[in-house]
Amino acid sequence: MAQKIAYQGEPGANSNIACAQMFPDLESVPCASFEDALELVSTGEAALAMIPIENSIAGRVADIHILLPQSRLQIVGEYFLPIHFDLMGIPGSTIEGATEVHSHIHALGQCRKLIRSAGLKPVIAGDTAGSAREVREWNDPAKLSLAPPLAARIYGLEVLASRVEDDPSNTTRFVVLAPEKDLLSRKELPGPAVTSLLFRVRNVPSALFKALGGFATNGVNMTRLESYMVGNEFAATMFMADVEGHPQDLPLRLALEELEFFTTEVRILGVYPAAEYRMGQERTGQPAGN
């Protein structure tokens, strides 16, 4: 298996930073799309993929809820990355002399205060790190980029202002994907665990309420629940959920058994160690993904 981890975006993107921090010994491979990153794992060209799944400000990452089930890959880990943006430009540029700032639409939305106070025109780019590369190529002091700090070092840009995001608590949760294999047993995963699952409720009144009842009655904490429509069928709703615990733990085992009664499909997407960030948030009483 290739000792590589694939991510969507250009070198210097937040996904690149997450790869380097969690797997410093693996070669990080940039990909143009999420599909390309997943394909590298499916074909064995990469051992893992690092995919953002939700952001504390922007919410769910578009298309991931569709791509994950279709990929036939398995979630084997999670990583929470605090998101920071720097304002950068070519050497010699200044905020006062700039007229435009380029970045991904989410980054622009998360740095509104700086953009407004500096009187800059926001211009949407496909990627935060990509906007830094473009600013370097344009070599125009009037054009700046909002990008992660790593991008400034990679593309030789000068940081004009650091950590300019409006909300310093901004955090993205990533999941690590690998080829499907047998789920880790409780003995192999003795510490705090997270189980991600997909299920489709029966098209009957109160189906979701009844399906979720088993988690409540068995004391299983559900940390994430999202719904989406299946194809063009407005009556067919799929749900993705993250719950604390391992399927072999008695409370979760009973909850999953009860879930089966009110669903037409249940699929476990992964069982993996709970990230240290998640556990720290629980100790302070703050939600892990928000």
Tab-separated table of N, CA and C in Angstrom, residues 164-250:
chain	number	residue	atom	x	y	z
A	164	VAL	N	-7.039	36.423	10.885
A	164	VAL	CA	-8.024	37.481	10.654
A	164	VAL	C	-9.454	36.957	10.602
A	165	GLU	N	-9.644	35.674	10.923
A	165	GLU	CA	-10.994	35.127	10.929
A	165	GLU	C	-11.856	35.815	11.980
A	166	ASP	N	-13.145	35.971	11.682
A	166	ASP	CA	-14.058	36.657	12.603
A	166	ASP	C	-14.241	35.872	13.904
A	167	ASP	N	-14.287	34.545	13.807
A	167	ASP	CA	-14.553	33.695	14.965
A	167	ASP	C	-13.344	32.811	15.238
A	168	PRO	N	-12.619	33.059	16.329
A	168	PRO	CA	-11.419	32.276	16.614
A	168	PRO	C	-11.704	30.817	16.960
A	169	SER	N	-12.981	30.475	17.210
A	169	SER	CA	-13.330	29.095	17.536
A	169	SER	C	-13.637	28.261	16.295
A	170	ASN	N	-13.537	28.877	15.130
A	170	ASN	CA	-13.835	28.201	13.869
A	170	ASN	C	-13.018	26.907	13.747
A	171	THR	N	-13.708	25.785	13.573
A	171	THR	CA	-13.058	24.483	13.533
A	171	THR	C	-13.691	23.599	12.465
A	172	THR	N	-12.851	22.859	11.768
A	172	THR	CA	-13.348	21.896	10.783
A	172	THR	C	-13.056	20.480	11.259
A	173	ARG	N	-14.039	19.628	11.127
A	173	ARG	CA	-13.867	18.213	11.450
A	173	ARG	C	-13.610	17.440	10.166
A	174	PHE	N	-12.533	16.677	10.169
A	174	PHE	CA	-12.178	15.832	9.039
A	174	PHE	C	-12.382	14.364	9.417
A	175	VAL	N	-12.681	13.548	8.418
A	175	VAL	CA	-12.687	12.105	8.635
A	175	VAL	C	-11.598	11.485	7.764
A	176	VAL	N	-10.991	10.429	8.277
A	176	VAL	CA	-9.945	9.712	7.558
A	176	VAL	C	-10.566	8.460	6.963
A	177	LEU	N	-10.391	8.279	5.666
A	177	LEU	CA	-11.004	7.157	4.953
A	177	LEU	C	-9.954	6.163	4.497
A	178	ALA	N	-10.303	4.885	4.554
A	178	ALA	CA	-9.417	3.804	4.130
A	178	ALA	C	-10.257	2.756	3.413
A	179	PRO	N	-9.623	1.821	2.697
A	179	PRO	CA	-10.384	0.740	2.062
A	179	PRO	C	-11.186	-0.046	3.094
A	180	GLU	N	-12.329	-0.567	2.681
A	180	GLU	CA	-13.182	-1.314	3.594
A	180	GLU	C	-12.482	-2.558	4.123
A	181	LYS	N	-12.691	-2.831	5.388
A	181	LYS	CA	-12.177	-4.043	6.022
A	181	LYS	C	-13.061	-4.325	7.230
A	182	ASP	N	-12.785	-5.411	7.941
A	182	ASP	CA	-13.562	-5.711	9.133
A	182	ASP	C	-13.417	-4.586	10.148
A	183	LEU	N	-14.525	-4.239	10.789
A	183	LEU	CA	-14.489	-3.186	11.802
A	183	LEU	C	-13.628	-3.626	12.977
A	184	LEU	N	-12.951	-2.664	13.596
A	184	LEU	CA	-12.154	-2.963	14.769
A	184	LEU	C	-13.052	-3.480	15.896
A	185	SER	N	-12.632	-4.548	16.555
A	185	SER	CA	-13.386	-5.081	17.680
A	185	SER	C	-13.183	-4.175	18.895
A	186	ARG	N	-14.000	-4.389	19.917
A	186	ARG	CA	-13.866	-3.584	21.125
A	186	ARG	C	-12.504	-3.816	21.770
A	187	LYS	N	-11.981	-5.034	21.659
A	187	LYS	CA	-10.679	-5.336	22.234
A	187	LYS	C	-9.579	-4.571	21.490
A	188	GLU	N	-9.757	-4.375	20.179
A	188	GLU	CA	-8.770	-3.638	19.384
A	188	GLU	C	-8.907	-2.129	19.564
A	189	LEU	N	-10.051	-1.700	20.065
A	189	LEU	CA	-10.329	-0.275	20.250
A	189	LEU	C	-10.856	-0.069	21.673
A	190	PRO	N	-9.974	-0.130	22.662
A	190	PRO	CA	-10.409	-0.125	24.060
A	190	PRO	C	-10.847	1.236	24.608
A	191	GLY	N	-10.422	2.318	23.972
A	191	GLY	CA	-10.733	3.646	24.490
A	191	GLY	C	-12.053	4.194	23.959
A	192	PRO	N	-12.309	5.498	24.179
A	192	PRO	CA	-13.523	6.143	23.668
A	192	PRO	C	-13.618	5.994	22.148
A	193	ALA	N	-14.784	5.584	21.673
A	193	ALA	CA	-14.972	5.315	20.244
A	193	ALA	C	-16.150	6.100	19.697
A	194	VAL	N	-16.132	6.273	18.392
A	194	VAL	CA	-17.234	6.898	17.666
A	194	VAL	C	-17.685	5.926	16.586
A	195	THR	N	-18.978	5.785	16.426
A	195	THR	CA	-19.539	4.964	15.359
A	195	THR	C	-20.330	5.861	14.420
A	196	SER	N	-19.987	5.817	13.143
A	196	SER	CA	-20.724	6.569	12.124
A	196	SER	C	-21.608	5.599	11.363
A	197	LEU	N	-22.849	5.979	11.157
A	197	LEU	CA	-23.765	5.088	10.469
A	197	LEU	C	-24.701	5.840	9.552
A	198	LEU	N	-25.263	5.077	8.644
A	198	LEU	CA	-26.216	5.585	7.658
A	198	LEU	C	-27.477	4.750	7.809
A	199	PHE	N	-28.650	5.399	7.802
A	199	PHE	CA	-29.878	4.609	7.867
A	199	PHE	C	-31.016	5.310	7.135
A	200	ARG	N	-31.957	4.486	6.692
A	200	ARG	CA	-33.151	5.002	6.004
A	200	ARG	C	-34.373	4.574	6.799
A	201	VAL	N	-35.187	5.543	7.215
A	201	VAL	CA	-36.364	5.217	8.019
A	201	VAL	C	-37.506	4.758	7.117
A	202	ARG	N	-38.381	3.964	7.695
A	202	ARG	CA	-39.571	3.546	6.963
A	202	ARG	C	-40.485	4.753	6.744
A	203	ASN	N	-41.225	4.752	5.672
A	203	ASN	CA	-42.098	5.878	5.342
A	203	ASN	C	-43.434	5.734	6.069
A	204	VAL	N	-43.361	5.866	7.392
A	204	VAL	CA	-44.551	5.766	8.236
A	204	VAL	C	-44.492	6.900	9.261
A	205	PRO	N	-45.639	7.291	9.822
A	205	PRO	CA	-45.644	8.385	10.806
A	205	PRO	C	-44.747	8.076	12.001
A	206	SER	N	-44.044	9.083	12.447
A	206	SER	CA	-43.178	9.011	13.629
A	206	SER	C	-42.022	8.034	13.490
A	207	ALA	N	-41.674	7.669	12.257
A	207	ALA	CA	-40.609	6.677	12.060
A	207	ALA	C	-39.279	7.165	12.633
A	208	LEU	N	-38.930	8.432	12.370
A	208	LEU	CA	-37.651	8.927	12.867
A	208	LEU	C	-37.650	8.989	14.392
A	209	PHE	N	-38.743	9.451	14.962
A	209	PHE	CA	-38.843	9.519	16.428
A	209	PHE	C	-38.637	8.140	17.047
A	210	LYS	N	-39.288	7.141	16.457
A	210	LYS	CA	-39.165	5.788	16.991
A	210	LYS	C	-37.770	5.217	16.737
A	211	ALA	N	-37.201	5.546	15.570
A	211	ALA	CA	-35.872	5.025	15.239
A	211	ALA	C	-34.816	5.555	16.196
A	212	LEU	N	-34.974	6.809	16.606
A	212	LEU	CA	-33.986	7.423	17.492
A	212	LEU	C	-34.245	7.125	18.962
A	213	GLY	N	-35.434	6.593	19.259
A	213	GLY	CA	-35.795	6.347	20.649
A	213	GLY	C	-34.846	5.389	21.349
A	214	GLY	N	-34.336	4.404	20.608
A	214	GLY	CA	-33.452	3.417	21.214
A	214	GLY	C	-32.160	4.018	21.711
A	215	PHE	N	-31.683	5.071	21.042
A	215	PHE	CA	-30.454	5.727	21.492
A	215	PHE	C	-30.707	6.452	22.812
A	216	ALA	N	-31.863	7.084	22.918
A	216	ALA	CA	-32.188	7.818	24.142
A	216	ALA	C	-32.399	6.872	25.318
A	217	THR	N	-33.192	5.830	25.113
A	217	THR	CA	-33.516	4.927	26.219
A	217	THR	C	-32.308	4.123	26.692
A	218	ASN	N	-31.321	3.944	25.807
A	218	ASN	CA	-30.130	3.199	26.190
A	218	ASN	C	-28.956	4.105	26.566
A	219	GLY	N	-29.210	5.406	26.636
A	219	GLY	CA	-28.191	6.339	27.094
A	219	GLY	C	-27.030	6.515	26.136
A	220	VAL	N	-27.291	6.412	24.832
A	220	VAL	CA	-26.243	6.582	23.824
A	220	VAL	C	-26.271	8.018	23.320
A	221	ASN	N	-25.144	8.698	23.406
A	221	ASN	CA	-25.076	10.093	22.992
A	221	ASN	C	-24.880	10.197	21.482
A	222	MET	N	-25.802	10.879	20.817
A	222	MET	CA	-25.693	11.117	19.375
A	222	MET	C	-25.125	12.515	19.181
A	223	THR	N	-23.964	12.612	18.549
A	223	THR	CA	-23.285	13.905	18.409
A	223	THR	C	-23.545	14.570	17.067
A	224	ARG	N	-24.112	13.828	16.132
A	224	ARG	CA	-24.369	14.412	14.814
A	224	ARG	C	-25.490	13.644	14.140
A	225	LEU	N	-26.430	14.376	13.520
A	225	LEU	CA	-27.514	13.762	12.753
A	225	LEU	C	-27.857	14.687	11.602
A	226	GLU	N	-27.758	14.176	10.387
A	226	GLU	CA	-28.081	14.963	9.203
A	226	GLU	C	-28.926	14.132	8.256
A	227	SER	N	-29.813	14.814	7.568
A	227	SER	CA	-30.695	14.127	6.626
A	227	SER	C	-30.441	14.614	5.213
A	228	TYR	N	-30.769	13.779	4.252
A	228	TYR	CA	-30.726	14.176	2.846
A	228	TYR	C	-31.654	13.277	2.055
A	229	MET	N	-32.130	13.805	0.941
A	229	MET	CA	-33.063	13.052	0.109
A	229	MET	C	-32.306	12.057	-0.761
A	230	VAL	N	-32.964	10.954	-1.053
A	230	VAL	CA	-32.370	9.916	-1.889
A	230	VAL	C	-32.832	10.120	-3.322
A	231	GLY	N	-31.890	10.463	-4.212
A	231	GLY	CA	-32.245	10.683	-5.611
A	231	GLY	C	-33.307	11.753	-5.739
A	232	ASN	N	-34.378	11.442	-6.472
A	232	ASN	CA	-35.481	12.383	-6.666
A	232	ASN	C	-36.707	11.992	-5.850
A	233	GLU	N	-36.513	11.094	-4.880
A	233	GLU	CA	-37.637	10.613	-4.097
A	233	GLU	C	-37.791	11.450	-2.836
A	234	PHE	N	-38.806	12.296	-2.832
A	234	PHE	CA	-39.004	13.167	-1.679
A	234	PHE	C	-39.468	12.391	-0.453
A	235	ALA	N	-39.964	11.166	-0.643
A	235	ALA	CA	-40.436	10.374	0.483
A	235	ALA	C	-39.340	9.484	1.053
A	236	ALA	N	-38.204	9.399	0.381
A	236	ALA	CA	-37.123	8.522	0.835
A	236	ALA	C	-36.011	9.366	1.436
A	237	THR	N	-35.888	9.306	2.734
A	237	THR	CA	-34.910	10.134	3.433
A	237	THR	C	-33.844	9.269	4.080
A	238	MET	N	-32.588	9.627	3.831
A	238	MET	CA	-31.460	8.952	4.466
A	238	MET	C	-30.929	9.846	5.582
A	239	PHE	N	-30.385	9.220	6.598
A	239	PHE	CA	-29.795	9.956	7.715
A	239	PHE	C	-28.379	9.455	7.953
A	240	MET	N	-27.475	10.398	8.214
A	240	MET	CA	-26.123	10.066	8.647
A	240	MET	C	-25.990	10.506	10.099
A	241	ALA	N	-25.438	9.639	10.915
A	241	ALA	CA	-25.336	9.940	12.342
A	241	ALA	C	-23.986	9.511	12.891
A	242	ASP	N	-23.528	10.233	13.896
A	242	ASP	CA	-22.357	9.849	14.681
A	242	ASP	C	-22.834	9.643	16.110
A	243	VAL	N	-22.471	8.512	16.682
A	243	VAL	CA	-22.840	8.237	18.068
A	243	VAL	C	-21.600	7.817	18.836
A	244	GLU	N	-21.612	8.079	20.120
A	244	GLU	CA	-20.486	7.686	20.952
A	244	GLU	C	-20.622	6.213	21.335
A	245	GLY	N	-19.510	5.504	21.277
A	245	GLY	CA	-19.525	4.113	21.674
A	245	GLY	C	-19.174	3.173	20.538
A	246	HIS	N	-19.023	1.910	20.880
A	246	HIS	CA	-18.682	0.848	19.937
A	246	HIS	C	-19.903	-0.063	19.788
A	247	PRO	N	-20.170	-0.590	18.587
A	247	PRO	CA	-21.343	-1.460	18.405
A	247	PRO	C	-21.365	-2.674	19.331
A	248	GLN	N	-20.213	-3.054	19.867
A	248	GLN	CA	-20.180	-4.185	20.802
A	248	GLN	C	-20.469	-3.762	22.240
A	249	ASP	N	-20.513	-2.452	22.499
A	249	ASP	CA	-20.938	-1.978	23.818
A	249	ASP	C	-22.431	-2.267	23.967
A	250	LEU	N	-22.846	-2.752	25.112
A	250	LEU	CA	-24.245	-3.141	25.296
A	250	LEU	C	-25.233	-2.019	24.974
